[in-house]
mmCIF file with all atom_site columns, C-alpha atoms and ligand atoms in Angstrom:
data_model
loop_
_atom_site.group_PDB
_atom_site.id
_atom_site.type_symbol
_atom_site.label_atom_id
_atom_site.label_alt_id
_atom_site.label_comp_id
_atom_site.label_asym_id
_atom_site.label_entity_id
_atom_site.label_seq_id
_atom_site.pdbx_PDB_ins_code
_atom_site.Cartn_x
_atom_site.Cartn_y
_atom_site.Cartn_z
_atom_site.occupancy
_atom_site.B_iso_or_equiv
_atom_site.pdbx_formal_charge
_atom_site.auth_seq_id
_atom_site.auth_comp_id
_atom_site.auth_asym_id
_atom_site.auth_atom_id
_atom_site.pdbx_PDB_model_num
ATOM   1  C  CA  . MET A 1 1  ? 119.904 138.628 21.794 1.00 54.00 ? 23  MET A CA  1
ATOM   2  C  CA  . SER A 1 2  ? 120.035 142.370 22.228 1.00 62.00 ? 24  SER A CA  1
ATOM   3  C  CA  . ASP A 1 3  ? 121.195 142.030 25.825 1.00 78.00 ? 25  ASP A CA  1
ATOM   4  C  CA  . ALA A 1 4  ? 124.332 140.026 24.991 1.00 83.00 ? 26  ALA A CA  1
ATOM   5  C  CA  . PRO A 1 5  ? 127.325 141.533 26.775 1.00 90.00 ? 27  PRO A CA  1
ATOM   6  C  CA  . MET A 1 6  ? 129.248 143.840 24.486 1.00 96.00 ? 28  MET A CA  1
ATOM   7  C  CA  . ARG A 1 7  ? 133.021 143.969 24.415 1.00 97.00 ? 29  ARG A CA  1
ATOM   8  C  CA  . THR A 1 8  ? 135.483 146.147 22.558 1.00 97.00 ? 30  THR A CA  1
ATOM   9  C  CA  . CYS A 1 9  ? 138.171 144.837 20.220 1.00 98.00 ? 31  CYS A CA  1
ATOM   10 C  CA  . ALA A 1 10 ? 141.615 145.937 21.404 1.00 98.00 ? 32  ALA A CA  1
ATOM   11 C  CA  . GLY A 1 11 ? 142.729 146.136 17.774 1.00 98.00 ? 33  GLY A CA  1
ATOM   12 C  CA  . CYS A 1 12 ? 140.123 148.066 15.830 1.00 97.00 ? 34  CYS A CA  1
ATOM   13 C  CA  . GLY A 1 13 ? 137.922 149.367 18.620 1.00 97.00 ? 35  GLY A CA  1
ATOM   14 C  CA  . ARG A 1 14 ? 134.781 147.720 17.235 1.00 97.00 ? 36  ARG A CA  1
ATOM   15 C  CA  . LYS A 1 15 ? 132.145 146.772 19.775 1.00 97.00 ? 37  LYS A CA  1
ATOM   16 C  CA  . ALA A 1 16 ? 130.620 143.351 19.358 1.00 97.00 ? 38  ALA A CA  1
ATOM   17 C  CA  . PRO A 1 17 ? 128.794 140.735 21.382 1.00 96.00 ? 39  PRO A CA  1
ATOM   18 C  CA  . GLN A 1 18 ? 131.275 138.907 23.587 1.00 94.00 ? 40  GLN A CA  1
ATOM   19 C  CA  . HIS A 1 19 ? 130.720 135.546 21.879 1.00 93.00 ? 41  HIS A CA  1
ATOM   20 C  CA  . GLN A 1 20 ? 131.843 136.948 18.518 1.00 95.00 ? 42  GLN A CA  1
ATOM   21 C  CA  . LEU A 1 21 ? 135.208 137.969 19.906 1.00 97.00 ? 43  LEU A CA  1
ATOM   22 C  CA  . LEU A 1 22 ? 138.264 136.092 21.130 1.00 97.00 ? 44  LEU A CA  1
ATOM   23 C  CA  . ARG A 1 23 ? 139.153 136.534 24.771 1.00 97.00 ? 45  ARG A CA  1
ATOM   24 C  CA  . PHE A 1 24 ? 142.603 136.781 26.272 1.00 98.00 ? 46  PHE A CA  1
ATOM   25 C  CA  . ALA A 1 25 ? 143.865 137.246 29.791 1.00 98.00 ? 47  ALA A CA  1
ATOM   26 C  CA  . ALA A 1 26 ? 147.219 137.594 31.494 1.00 97.00 ? 48  ALA A CA  1
ATOM   27 C  CA  . VAL A 1 27 ? 148.615 134.363 32.916 1.00 96.00 ? 49  VAL A CA  1
ATOM   28 C  CA  . GLY A 1 28 ? 151.636 135.384 34.876 1.00 93.00 ? 50  GLY A CA  1
ATOM   29 C  CA  . ALA A 1 29 ? 153.158 137.955 32.554 1.00 95.00 ? 51  ALA A CA  1
ATOM   30 C  CA  . ARG A 1 30 ? 152.061 136.212 29.372 1.00 97.00 ? 52  ARG A CA  1
ATOM   31 C  CA  . LEU A 1 31 ? 149.054 136.734 27.208 1.00 98.00 ? 53  LEU A CA  1
ATOM   32 C  CA  . ALA A 1 32 ? 146.923 133.601 26.959 1.00 97.00 ? 54  ALA A CA  1
ATOM   33 C  CA  . ALA A 1 33 ? 143.754 132.870 25.035 1.00 97.00 ? 55  ALA A CA  1
ATOM   34 C  CA  . GLY A 1 34 ? 140.805 131.441 26.856 1.00 96.00 ? 56  GLY A CA  1
ATOM   35 C  CA  . ARG A 1 35 ? 137.236 132.216 27.625 1.00 93.00 ? 57  ARG A CA  1
ATOM   36 C  CA  . THR A 1 36 ? 137.443 130.874 31.154 1.00 95.00 ? 58  THR A CA  1
ATOM   37 C  CA  . LEU A 1 37 ? 140.761 132.307 32.294 1.00 96.00 ? 59  LEU A CA  1
ATOM   38 C  CA  . PRO A 1 38 ? 140.386 134.236 35.536 1.00 95.00 ? 60  PRO A CA  1
ATOM   39 C  CA  . GLY A 1 39 ? 140.965 137.929 35.834 1.00 95.00 ? 61  GLY A CA  1
ATOM   40 C  CA  . ARG A 1 40 ? 140.565 140.866 33.548 1.00 96.00 ? 62  ARG A CA  1
ATOM   41 C  CA  . GLY A 1 41 ? 139.962 139.948 29.928 1.00 97.00 ? 63  GLY A CA  1
ATOM   42 C  CA  . VAL A 1 42 ? 140.849 141.621 26.676 1.00 98.00 ? 64  VAL A CA  1
ATOM   43 C  CA  . TYR A 1 43 ? 139.090 140.908 23.409 1.00 98.00 ? 65  TYR A CA  1
ATOM   44 C  CA  . THR A 1 44 ? 139.739 141.046 19.709 1.00 98.00 ? 66  THR A CA  1
ATOM   45 C  CA  . CYS A 1 45 ? 137.693 140.311 16.614 1.00 97.00 ? 67  CYS A CA  1
ATOM   46 C  CA  . ARG A 1 46 ? 138.338 136.937 15.014 1.00 96.00 ? 68  ARG A CA  1
ATOM   47 C  CA  . ARG A 1 47 ? 140.646 138.589 12.537 1.00 96.00 ? 69  ARG A CA  1
ATOM   48 C  CA  . LEU A 1 48 ? 144.413 138.334 12.569 1.00 96.00 ? 70  LEU A CA  1
ATOM   49 C  CA  . VAL A 1 49 ? 144.710 141.979 11.604 1.00 97.00 ? 71  VAL A CA  1
ATOM   50 C  CA  . CYS A 1 50 ? 143.053 142.969 14.889 1.00 98.00 ? 72  CYS A CA  1
ATOM   51 C  CA  . PHE A 1 51 ? 145.475 140.832 16.874 1.00 97.00 ? 73  PHE A CA  1
ATOM   52 C  CA  . GLU A 1 52 ? 148.397 142.409 15.054 1.00 97.00 ? 74  GLU A CA  1
ATOM   53 C  CA  . ARG A 1 53 ? 147.049 145.882 15.527 1.00 97.00 ? 75  ARG A CA  1
ATOM   54 C  CA  . ALA A 1 54 ? 146.388 145.320 19.227 1.00 98.00 ? 76  ALA A CA  1
ATOM   55 C  CA  . GLN A 1 55 ? 149.936 144.028 19.548 1.00 96.00 ? 77  GLN A CA  1
ATOM   56 C  CA  . GLU A 1 56 ? 151.439 147.041 17.770 1.00 96.00 ? 78  GLU A CA  1
ATOM   57 C  CA  . ARG A 1 57 ? 149.383 149.504 19.772 1.00 95.00 ? 79  ARG A CA  1
ATOM   58 C  CA  . ARG A 1 58 ? 150.034 147.688 23.044 1.00 96.00 ? 80  ARG A CA  1
ATOM   59 C  CA  . GLY A 1 59 ? 146.318 147.286 23.322 1.00 97.00 ? 81  GLY A CA  1
ATOM   60 C  CA  . PHE A 1 60 ? 146.571 144.053 25.271 1.00 98.00 ? 82  PHE A CA  1
ATOM   61 C  CA  . SER A 1 61 ? 148.776 145.510 27.975 1.00 97.00 ? 83  SER A CA  1
ATOM   62 C  CA  . ARG A 1 62 ? 146.713 148.662 28.130 1.00 97.00 ? 84  ARG A CA  1
ATOM   63 C  CA  . VAL A 1 63 ? 143.411 146.884 28.597 1.00 97.00 ? 85  VAL A CA  1
ATOM   64 C  CA  . LEU A 1 64 ? 144.855 144.366 31.034 1.00 97.00 ? 86  LEU A CA  1
ATOM   65 C  CA  . ARG A 1 65 ? 146.625 147.143 32.927 1.00 97.00 ? 87  ARG A CA  1
ATOM   66 C  CA  . THR A 1 66 ? 149.753 145.056 33.096 1.00 96.00 ? 88  THR A CA  1
ATOM   67 C  CA  . THR A 1 67 ? 152.598 144.418 30.692 1.00 97.00 ? 89  THR A CA  1
ATOM   68 C  CA  . VAL A 1 68 ? 152.171 141.076 28.971 1.00 97.00 ? 90  VAL A CA  1
ATOM   69 C  CA  . VAL A 1 69 ? 154.465 139.122 26.710 1.00 97.00 ? 91  VAL A CA  1
ATOM   70 C  CA  . ILE A 1 70 ? 152.702 138.127 23.518 1.00 96.00 ? 92  ILE A CA  1
ATOM   71 C  CA  . ASP A 1 71 ? 153.674 134.776 22.070 1.00 94.00 ? 93  ASP A CA  1
ATOM   72 C  CA  . PRO A 1 72 ? 153.585 135.034 18.258 1.00 91.00 ? 94  PRO A CA  1
ATOM   73 C  CA  . ALA A 1 73 ? 152.136 131.518 18.238 1.00 92.00 ? 95  ALA A CA  1
ATOM   74 C  CA  . LEU A 1 74 ? 148.887 132.994 19.519 1.00 95.00 ? 96  LEU A CA  1
ATOM   75 C  CA  . ALA A 1 75 ? 148.308 134.234 15.995 1.00 94.00 ? 97  ALA A CA  1
ATOM   76 C  CA  . ARG A 1 76 ? 147.570 130.634 15.079 1.00 93.00 ? 98  ARG A CA  1
ATOM   77 C  CA  . ILE A 1 77 ? 144.207 130.690 16.789 1.00 93.00 ? 99  ILE A CA  1
ATOM   78 C  CA  . TYR A 1 78 ? 143.073 133.158 14.159 1.00 93.00 ? 100 TYR A CA  1
ATOM   79 C  CA  . THR A 1 79 ? 144.049 130.948 11.281 1.00 84.00 ? 101 THR A CA  1
ATOM   80 C  CA  . ASP A 1 80 ? 143.204 127.466 12.616 1.00 70.00 ? 102 ASP A CA  1
ATOM   81 C  CA  . GLY A 1 81 ? 139.525 127.136 11.841 1.00 56.00 ? 103 GLY A CA  1
ATOM   82 C  CA  . ASP A 1 82 ? 136.892 129.030 13.732 1.00 51.00 ? 104 ASP A CA  1
ATOM   83 C  CA  . GLY A 1 83 ? 136.249 126.698 16.646 1.00 46.00 ? 105 GLY A CA  1
HETATM 84 ZN ZN1 . ZN  B 2 .  ? 138.771 144.259 15.672 1.00 53.09 ? 212 ZN  B ZN1 1
#
């Protein structure tokens, strides 16, 4: 699996295979989670701390190159099981 696409966590900067990370994209001006959402994606590790850090550092908006509103409820996907 050495050729798995690598992505960078917007929180901690760690590079990891895409399937190990959570993907987000901008839907309108809101951040939404989803592997199949169209457009530019932004990734974080499956750790809440990375989501929080990306939020604090505006990592989502920076990677998406657009300002997105981040619904705090998105944090739930980090704590509800590991899908
Ligand atoms: Zn991370």
